[in-house]
Amino acid sequence: MNASQPHHQPRPRQESGFVRLAALLTTPLVPDDYIELVNPLWTRKTLRARVEAVIPETADSASLVLKPGLRWQGHRAGQFLRVGVDIDGVRHWRCYSISSAPERADGRISITVKAVEGGRVSNYLVRELRAGAVLELAAAEGEFVQPQGHDDKLLMITAGSGLTPVMSQLRSAAARGAMPECTLVHYAPTAEDCLFRDELLSLAAEHPQLQLHLVYTRSGQKGGHFQAAQLATLCPDWRSRRVYACGPAALLTSVEAFWAEAGLSQQLVVERFRPALAAANAGATGGALNFAASARQADSDGQTSILETAEQAGLAPAHGCRMGICHGCTARLICGQVRDLRSGQVFGETDDLIQICVCAPAGDVQIDL
């Protein structure tokens, strides 16, 4: 992720008088024990949100409208958050981009989730979650945001669910009456698979400075994936624009290579939903992976993350983004060394804290899990 200028988050909402009163009446007991029974969103221990609606967007995606609790401190358009959901008694954490604008008047936020084949959490959220459920949240984070005080012309290139953080930015700009001069090129298999299609068309109709190009990759007309000739037609002045790209790895790899070849990488801001991994090293070797706290052991091939190996061994380590951003999976290395799957670098000393979602054993390893 690319850094942008420092910014401040909105101030947290003031606690209700009920919370302060409860603290007085229940001393020396912990008031949260009682408050949670009345309304779990009032707790001060964790940030929670109630699901108010699950809105289908396409056949395999839905937007969750959430009412966040007292600890919610707001977000900037383009950021993401970690979501904790209990499935069959096990807490799972995943990262999802916020698709709503920070200016939403009712204080609600929305995340838009695409059900991934074989993805337990995404399929649960899209197909099984119901209004009234309570989720745990982490604070909004991420740098896929517009620098404050800039009026650069923009080019946004997205595909699939990579549209979600850009949708937050467009909704925010519309709410503020400050839509920039922007060209959006969005790729989807078909019109039926295009997230927010009707709203995008309405935004483009209402804001002439927003040039919208919906490219359907399974269509014979104006279809296909990202390529130089296509971009030159859709956005002839692409060289002079600040570029935001979000979507599948194949798209982002092509976009990054294109801007690097043009010598304009500094104009490109990329948001990834999966880590960019180093090329597989044919000489990389794994080893025995010992989970000290669980008294279990597994064999590693040196290419599979410690997190995945632990899950295959029946463990359920804490984690969040699964891509090396949130540090929710950090664990203590007892002995051995590990390989960073993003860079290929081998490192590790006793008591180092490592991110198990993006590290694999480089030889025999013992870890405090």
Short mmCIF file of C-alpha atoms in Angstrom, two decimals:
data_model
loop_
_atom_site.label_atom_id
_atom_site.label_comp_id
_atom_site.label_asym_id
_atom_site.label_seq_id
_atom_site.Cartn_x
_atom_site.Cartn_y
_atom_site.Cartn_z
CA MET A 1 0.00 0.00 0.00
CA ASN A 2 1.21 3.49 -0.75
CA ALA A 3 1.48 6.12 1.95
CA SER A 4 -0.25 9.46 1.67
CA GLN A 5 -0.21 12.59 3.74
CA PRO A 6 -0.86 12.27 7.49
CA HIS A 7 -4.42 12.72 8.50
CA HIS A 8 -6.55 12.67 11.57
CA GLN A 9 -9.57 10.52 12.22
CA PRO A 10 -12.84 12.08 13.36
CA ARG A 11 -13.21 12.34 17.12
CA PRO A 12 -15.06 9.44 18.76
CA ARG A 13 -18.66 9.98 19.68
CA GLN A 14 -19.26 10.85 23.30
CA GLU A 15 -20.29 7.99 25.54
CA SER A 16 -23.91 7.98 26.51
CA GLY A 17 -24.97 9.11 29.96
CA PHE A 18 -26.20 5.58 30.55
CA VAL A 19 -22.66 4.23 30.29
CA ARG A 20 -21.29 6.76 32.78
CA LEU A 21 -24.18 6.11 35.17
CA ALA A 22 -23.65 2.37 34.95
CA ALA A 23 -20.00 2.80 35.88
CA LEU A 24 -21.05 4.52 39.09
CA LEU A 25 -23.84 2.13 40.03
CA THR A 26 -21.90 -1.07 39.45
CA THR A 27 -18.60 -0.15 41.12
CA PRO A 28 -16.52 -2.14 42.00
CA LEU A 29 -17.99 -4.53 39.39
CA VAL A 30 -17.21 -4.01 35.72
CA PRO A 31 -20.11 -2.08 34.17
CA ASP A 32 -19.53 -3.63 30.75
CA ASP A 33 -20.75 -6.94 32.15
CA TYR A 34 -24.18 -5.38 32.60
CA ILE A 35 -24.15 -2.96 29.69
CA GLU A 36 -23.62 -5.75 27.16
CA LEU A 37 -26.84 -7.37 28.29
CA VAL A 38 -28.75 -4.15 27.54
CA ASN A 39 -27.00 -3.24 24.28
CA PRO A 40 -23.75 -4.84 23.06
CA LEU A 41 -22.96 -1.71 21.04
CA TRP A 42 -22.49 0.27 24.27
CA THR A 43 -19.59 -1.80 25.54
CA ARG A 44 -16.26 -0.05 25.93
CA LYS A 45 -14.19 -3.24 25.85
CA THR A 46 -14.44 -3.88 22.12
CA LEU A 47 -15.81 -2.22 19.01
CA ARG A 48 -18.96 -3.93 17.82
CA ALA A 49 -21.55 -3.32 15.15
CA ARG A 50 -25.07 -4.55 14.55
CA VAL A 51 -26.03 -5.73 11.08
CA GLU A 52 -29.04 -3.66 10.03
CA ALA A 53 -29.40 -5.00 6.49
CA VAL A 54 -27.84 -7.42 4.04
CA ILE A 55 -28.40 -6.01 0.56
CA PRO A 56 -27.72 -8.26 -2.45
CA GLU A 57 -25.60 -6.48 -5.07
CA THR A 58 -24.95 -9.28 -7.57
CA ALA A 59 -25.51 -13.04 -7.56
CA ASP A 60 -22.42 -13.54 -5.40
CA SER A 61 -21.99 -10.28 -3.48
CA ALA A 62 -23.83 -8.26 -0.86
CA SER A 63 -23.46 -5.03 1.08
CA LEU A 64 -23.74 -5.22 4.86
CA VAL A 65 -25.17 -2.10 6.46
CA LEU A 66 -23.71 -1.80 9.96
CA LYS A 67 -24.52 0.36 12.96
CA PRO A 68 -21.19 0.73 14.79
CA GLY A 69 -20.90 0.97 18.55
CA LEU A 70 -19.52 3.67 20.82
CA ARG A 71 -15.86 3.02 20.06
CA TRP A 72 -16.20 3.70 16.33
CA GLN A 73 -14.00 6.68 15.39
CA GLY A 74 -14.96 7.08 11.76
CA HIS A 75 -13.09 6.43 8.53
CA ARG A 76 -11.70 8.12 5.46
CA ALA A 77 -13.05 7.23 2.05
CA GLY A 78 -11.04 4.34 0.64
CA GLN A 79 -10.08 2.71 3.94
CA PHE A 80 -10.80 -0.84 5.08
CA LEU A 81 -11.51 -2.48 8.41
CA ARG A 82 -11.15 -5.89 10.01
CA VAL A 83 -14.39 -7.74 10.73
CA GLY A 84 -14.71 -10.50 13.31
CA VAL A 85 -17.54 -13.02 12.89
CA ASP A 86 -18.33 -16.17 14.86
CA ILE A 87 -19.06 -19.25 12.75
CA ASP A 88 -19.75 -22.53 14.54
CA GLY A 89 -18.22 -21.16 17.72
CA VAL A 90 -14.97 -20.00 16.10
CA ARG A 91 -14.05 -16.32 15.68
CA HIS A 92 -12.84 -15.50 12.16
CA TRP A 93 -11.29 -12.19 11.15
CA ARG A 94 -11.24 -10.81 7.62
CA CYS A 95 -10.53 -7.42 6.05
CA TYR A 96 -13.12 -5.65 3.90
CA SER A 97 -13.12 -2.23 2.27
CA ILE A 98 -15.71 0.24 3.48
CA SER A 99 -18.02 1.10 0.58
CA SER A 100 -20.00 3.90 2.24
CA ALA A 101 -19.07 7.57 2.46
CA PRO A 102 -17.84 9.01 5.78
CA GLU A 103 -20.47 11.72 5.34
CA ARG A 104 -23.39 9.29 5.64
CA ALA A 105 -25.91 11.20 7.76
CA ASP A 106 -27.25 8.28 9.81
CA GLY A 107 -23.81 7.23 11.05
CA ARG A 108 -24.07 3.81 9.45
CA ILE A 109 -21.26 2.23 7.48
CA SER A 110 -21.35 -0.45 4.82
CA ILE A 111 -18.94 -3.08 3.61
CA THR A 112 -19.43 -4.95 0.36
CA VAL A 113 -18.42 -8.61 0.31
CA LYS A 114 -17.95 -10.93 -2.65
CA ALA A 115 -18.42 -14.63 -1.92
CA VAL A 116 -15.20 -16.40 -2.88
CA GLU A 117 -15.31 -20.02 -3.98
CA GLY A 118 -14.29 -22.08 -0.97
CA GLY A 119 -14.21 -18.99 1.24
CA ARG A 120 -15.96 -19.90 4.47
CA VAL A 121 -16.27 -16.39 5.85
CA SER A 122 -17.21 -14.55 2.65
CA ASN A 123 -19.89 -17.10 1.78
CA TYR A 124 -21.30 -16.91 5.29
CA LEU A 125 -21.50 -13.11 5.19
CA VAL A 126 -23.13 -13.03 1.75
CA ARG A 127 -25.50 -16.00 2.00
CA GLU A 128 -26.21 -16.73 5.68
CA LEU A 129 -25.76 -13.60 7.78
CA ARG A 130 -29.01 -11.92 8.80
CA ALA A 131 -30.01 -8.51 10.12
CA GLY A 132 -29.66 -8.30 13.89
CA ALA A 133 -26.37 -10.17 14.08
CA VAL A 134 -23.54 -8.49 16.00
CA LEU A 135 -20.02 -8.39 14.55
CA GLU A 136 -16.76 -7.27 16.09
CA LEU A 137 -14.80 -4.58 14.27
CA ALA A 138 -11.35 -3.05 14.37
CA ALA A 139 -10.63 0.60 13.64
CA ALA A 140 -10.54 1.70 10.02
CA GLU A 141 -7.10 1.73 8.45
CA GLY A 142 -5.37 1.94 5.10
CA GLU A 143 -3.78 4.57 2.86
CA PHE A 144 -5.85 4.12 -0.31
CA VAL A 145 -7.22 7.62 0.23
CA GLN A 146 -7.21 10.96 -1.53
CA PRO A 147 -4.58 13.41 -0.23
CA GLN A 148 -6.26 16.36 1.41
CA GLY A 149 -5.99 19.68 -0.38
CA HIS A 150 -5.17 18.19 -3.80
CA ASP A 151 -7.24 18.67 -6.95
CA ASP A 152 -5.32 16.34 -9.28
CA LYS A 153 -7.09 14.79 -12.23
CA LEU A 154 -7.70 11.15 -11.38
CA LEU A 155 -7.71 7.83 -13.18
CA MET A 156 -9.22 4.90 -11.30
CA ILE A 157 -8.76 1.36 -12.59
CA THR A 158 -10.71 -1.36 -10.81
CA ALA A 159 -12.05 -4.85 -11.33
CA GLY A 160 -14.54 -7.00 -9.45
CA SER A 161 -14.79 -6.16 -5.75
CA GLY A 162 -11.82 -3.84 -6.17
CA LEU A 163 -14.46 -1.22 -6.90
CA THR A 164 -15.53 -1.03 -3.24
CA PRO A 165 -12.95 1.44 -1.86
CA VAL A 166 -13.32 3.59 -4.98
CA MET A 167 -17.09 3.56 -4.49
CA SER A 168 -16.55 5.02 -1.03
CA GLN A 169 -14.43 7.78 -2.57
CA LEU A 170 -17.00 8.58 -5.26
CA ARG A 171 -19.87 8.60 -2.78
CA SER A 172 -17.87 10.88 -0.50
CA ALA A 173 -17.06 13.30 -3.32
CA ALA A 174 -20.72 13.41 -4.35
CA ALA A 175 -21.86 14.01 -0.76
CA ARG A 176 -19.43 16.92 -0.42
CA GLY A 177 -20.28 18.39 -3.80
CA ALA A 178 -16.63 18.01 -4.74
CA MET A 179 -16.50 15.42 -7.51
CA PRO A 180 -13.02 15.66 -9.08
CA GLU A 181 -12.21 15.34 -12.74
CA CYS A 182 -12.02 11.58 -12.80
CA THR A 183 -11.98 8.72 -15.30
CA LEU A 184 -13.09 5.37 -13.89
CA VAL A 185 -12.34 2.21 -15.86
CA HIS A 186 -14.03 -0.75 -14.20
CA TYR A 187 -13.77 -4.35 -15.37
CA ALA A 188 -16.47 -6.95 -14.75
CA PRO A 189 -17.30 -10.22 -16.53
CA THR A 190 -20.80 -9.06 -17.55
CA ALA A 191 -23.24 -6.26 -16.78
CA GLU A 192 -25.01 -8.54 -14.30
CA ASP A 193 -21.71 -9.05 -12.44
CA CYS A 194 -20.96 -5.33 -12.19
CA LEU A 195 -21.16 -4.00 -8.64
CA PHE A 196 -23.12 -0.75 -8.16
CA ARG A 197 -23.80 -0.53 -11.90
CA ASP A 198 -26.97 1.57 -11.68
CA GLU A 199 -25.49 3.92 -9.08
CA LEU A 200 -22.34 4.40 -11.15
CA LEU A 201 -24.40 5.30 -14.20
CA SER A 202 -26.41 7.79 -12.11
CA LEU A 203 -23.26 9.37 -10.68
CA ALA A 204 -21.80 9.77 -14.15
CA ALA A 205 -25.04 11.33 -15.41
CA GLU A 206 -25.13 13.79 -12.51
CA HIS A 207 -21.43 14.69 -12.63
CA PRO A 208 -20.08 15.39 -16.14
CA GLN A 209 -16.52 15.48 -14.77
CA LEU A 210 -16.82 11.75 -13.98
CA GLN A 211 -16.05 9.74 -17.12
CA LEU A 212 -17.26 6.17 -16.63
CA HIS A 213 -16.12 3.19 -18.70
CA LEU A 214 -17.59 -0.19 -17.79
CA VAL A 215 -15.60 -2.89 -19.56
CA TYR A 216 -17.16 -6.34 -19.69
CA THR A 217 -14.42 -8.89 -20.14
CA ARG A 218 -16.72 -11.58 -21.54
CA SER A 219 -18.20 -9.25 -24.12
CA GLY A 220 -17.11 -9.19 -27.72
CA GLN A 221 -17.65 -5.44 -27.92
CA LYS A 222 -15.39 -3.08 -25.97
CA GLY A 223 -14.37 -6.06 -23.89
CA GLY A 224 -11.08 -7.59 -22.88
CA HIS A 225 -8.69 -7.05 -20.02
CA PHE A 226 -6.39 -4.11 -19.28
CA GLN A 227 -4.04 -3.23 -22.13
CA ALA A 228 -2.17 -0.17 -23.37
CA ALA A 229 -4.17 0.42 -26.56
CA GLN A 230 -7.44 0.23 -24.68
CA LEU A 231 -6.26 2.71 -22.03
CA ALA A 232 -5.08 5.17 -24.68
CA THR A 233 -8.60 5.16 -26.12
CA LEU A 234 -10.47 5.42 -22.82
CA CYS A 235 -8.17 7.95 -21.15
CA PRO A 236 -5.82 9.64 -23.65
CA ASP A 237 -4.24 11.89 -20.99
CA TRP A 238 -3.45 9.05 -18.56
CA ARG A 239 0.15 10.24 -18.21
CA SER A 240 -0.96 13.43 -16.45
CA ARG A 241 -3.29 11.79 -13.93
CA ARG A 242 -2.89 10.44 -10.42
CA VAL A 243 -3.87 6.77 -10.64
CA TYR A 244 -5.67 4.52 -8.15
CA ALA A 245 -5.91 0.81 -8.91
CA CYS A 246 -7.61 -1.97 -6.98
CA GLY A 247 -8.62 -5.47 -8.01
CA PRO A 248 -7.31 -8.97 -8.68
CA ALA A 249 -3.58 -9.66 -8.71
CA ALA A 250 -3.47 -10.12 -12.50
CA LEU A 251 -4.88 -6.63 -13.10
CA LEU A 252 -2.58 -4.97 -10.58
CA THR A 253 0.50 -6.74 -11.92
CA SER A 254 -0.32 -5.47 -15.43
CA VAL A 255 -1.03 -1.94 -14.21
CA GLU A 256 2.15 -1.75 -12.13
CA ALA A 257 4.28 -3.03 -15.01
CA PHE A 258 2.67 -0.56 -17.43
CA TRP A 259 3.29 2.48 -15.22
CA ALA A 260 6.81 1.31 -14.35
CA GLU A 261 7.68 1.02 -18.03
CA ALA A 262 6.35 4.54 -18.55
CA GLY A 263 8.54 5.77 -15.68
CA LEU A 264 5.48 6.99 -13.79
CA SER A 265 5.25 4.58 -10.85
CA GLN A 266 5.21 7.52 -8.45
CA GLN A 267 1.76 8.48 -9.77
CA LEU A 268 0.27 5.07 -9.00
CA VAL A 269 -1.48 4.07 -5.76
CA VAL A 270 -2.40 0.39 -5.47
CA GLU A 271 -4.67 -1.46 -3.04
CA ARG A 272 -4.27 -5.24 -2.88
CA PHE A 273 -6.65 -7.79 -1.39
CA ARG A 274 -3.91 -10.43 -1.51
CA PRO A 275 -0.16 -10.05 -0.90
CA ALA A 276 2.16 -9.84 -3.88
CA LEU A 277 4.37 -12.89 -3.45
CA ALA A 278 7.93 -13.33 -4.61
CA ALA A 279 8.49 -15.84 -7.39
CA ALA A 280 8.64 -19.39 -6.08
CA ASN A 281 12.20 -20.38 -5.25
CA ALA A 282 12.94 -23.84 -6.59
CA GLY A 283 15.66 -24.22 -3.98
CA ALA A 284 13.46 -23.19 -1.06
CA THR A 285 13.12 -25.93 1.52
CA GLY A 286 10.73 -26.21 4.41
CA GLY A 287 11.10 -28.45 7.40
CA ALA A 288 9.41 -29.58 10.57
CA LEU A 289 7.10 -26.91 12.00
CA ASN A 290 6.63 -27.32 15.74
CA PHE A 291 3.71 -25.52 17.42
CA ALA A 292 5.05 -25.35 20.97
CA ALA A 293 1.96 -24.08 22.80
CA SER A 294 -0.28 -26.67 21.15
CA ALA A 295 2.14 -29.61 21.30
CA ARG A 296 1.58 -30.28 17.60
CA GLN A 297 3.88 -30.65 14.62
CA ALA A 298 3.47 -30.44 10.86
CA ASP A 299 5.68 -30.73 7.81
CA SER A 300 6.18 -27.58 5.74
CA ASP A 301 7.02 -27.35 2.04
CA GLY A 302 8.64 -23.94 2.50
CA GLN A 303 6.09 -22.26 0.19
CA THR A 304 2.92 -22.46 2.29
CA SER A 305 2.44 -19.84 5.01
CA ILE A 306 2.72 -20.84 8.64
CA LEU A 307 -0.87 -19.69 9.11
CA GLU A 308 -2.18 -22.04 6.43
CA THR A 309 -0.05 -24.92 7.71
CA ALA A 310 -1.36 -24.32 11.24
CA GLU A 311 -4.95 -24.35 10.01
CA GLN A 312 -4.33 -27.55 8.08
CA ALA A 313 -3.01 -29.05 11.33
CA GLY A 314 -6.29 -28.23 13.08
CA LEU A 315 -5.21 -25.04 14.86
CA ALA A 316 -7.08 -21.74 14.72
CA PRO A 317 -4.50 -18.96 15.18
CA ALA A 318 -5.69 -15.38 15.52
CA HIS A 319 -5.40 -13.51 12.24
CA GLY A 320 -6.98 -10.73 10.23
CA CYS A 321 -6.07 -9.66 6.73
CA ARG A 322 -4.04 -12.74 5.70
CA MET A 323 -1.79 -10.46 3.64
CA GLY A 324 0.75 -8.94 6.02
CA ILE A 325 -0.93 -5.62 6.73
CA CYS A 326 -2.86 -5.76 10.00
CA HIS A 327 -0.35 -7.71 12.17
CA GLY A 328 -3.26 -9.59 13.73
CA CYS A 329 -1.47 -12.92 13.25
CA THR A 330 1.83 -12.06 14.91
CA ALA A 331 3.44 -14.94 16.81
CA ARG A 332 6.75 -15.46 18.65
CA LEU A 333 9.52 -17.39 16.95
CA ILE A 334 11.20 -19.74 19.42
CA CYS A 335 13.91 -21.13 17.16
CA GLY A 336 14.72 -21.50 13.48
CA GLN A 337 14.32 -19.10 10.59
CA VAL A 338 11.46 -18.17 8.27
CA ARG A 339 11.08 -16.88 4.72
CA ASP A 340 9.04 -13.78 3.92
CA LEU A 341 6.84 -14.99 1.06
CA ARG A 342 6.54 -11.45 -0.32
CA SER A 343 10.25 -10.75 -0.70
CA GLY A 344 11.90 -14.15 -0.41
CA GLN A 345 14.11 -12.87 2.43
CA VAL A 346 15.14 -15.41 5.07
CA PHE A 347 15.34 -14.06 8.61
CA GLY A 348 14.61 -14.82 12.23
CA GLU A 349 16.14 -14.86 15.70
CA THR A 350 14.83 -16.23 18.98
CA ASP A 351 11.85 -14.21 20.29
CA ASP A 352 11.30 -12.36 17.01
CA LEU A 353 7.64 -11.57 16.36
CA ILE A 354 6.71 -12.76 12.88
CA GLN A 355 3.61 -12.43 10.71
CA ILE A 356 2.58 -16.02 10.15
CA CYS A 357 0.29 -15.18 7.21
CA VAL A 358 3.22 -14.14 5.00
CA CYS A 359 6.04 -16.28 6.38
CA ALA A 360 6.97 -19.91 5.75
CA PRO A 361 9.59 -22.06 7.50
CA ALA A 362 13.11 -22.06 6.07
CA GLY A 363 14.18 -25.28 7.72
CA ASP A 364 12.98 -26.63 11.06
CA VAL A 365 11.06 -24.03 13.05
CA GLN A 366 9.46 -23.85 16.49
CA ILE A 367 6.84 -21.19 17.06
CA ASP A 368 4.77 -20.18 20.08
CA LEU A 369 1.37 -21.29 18.81
#
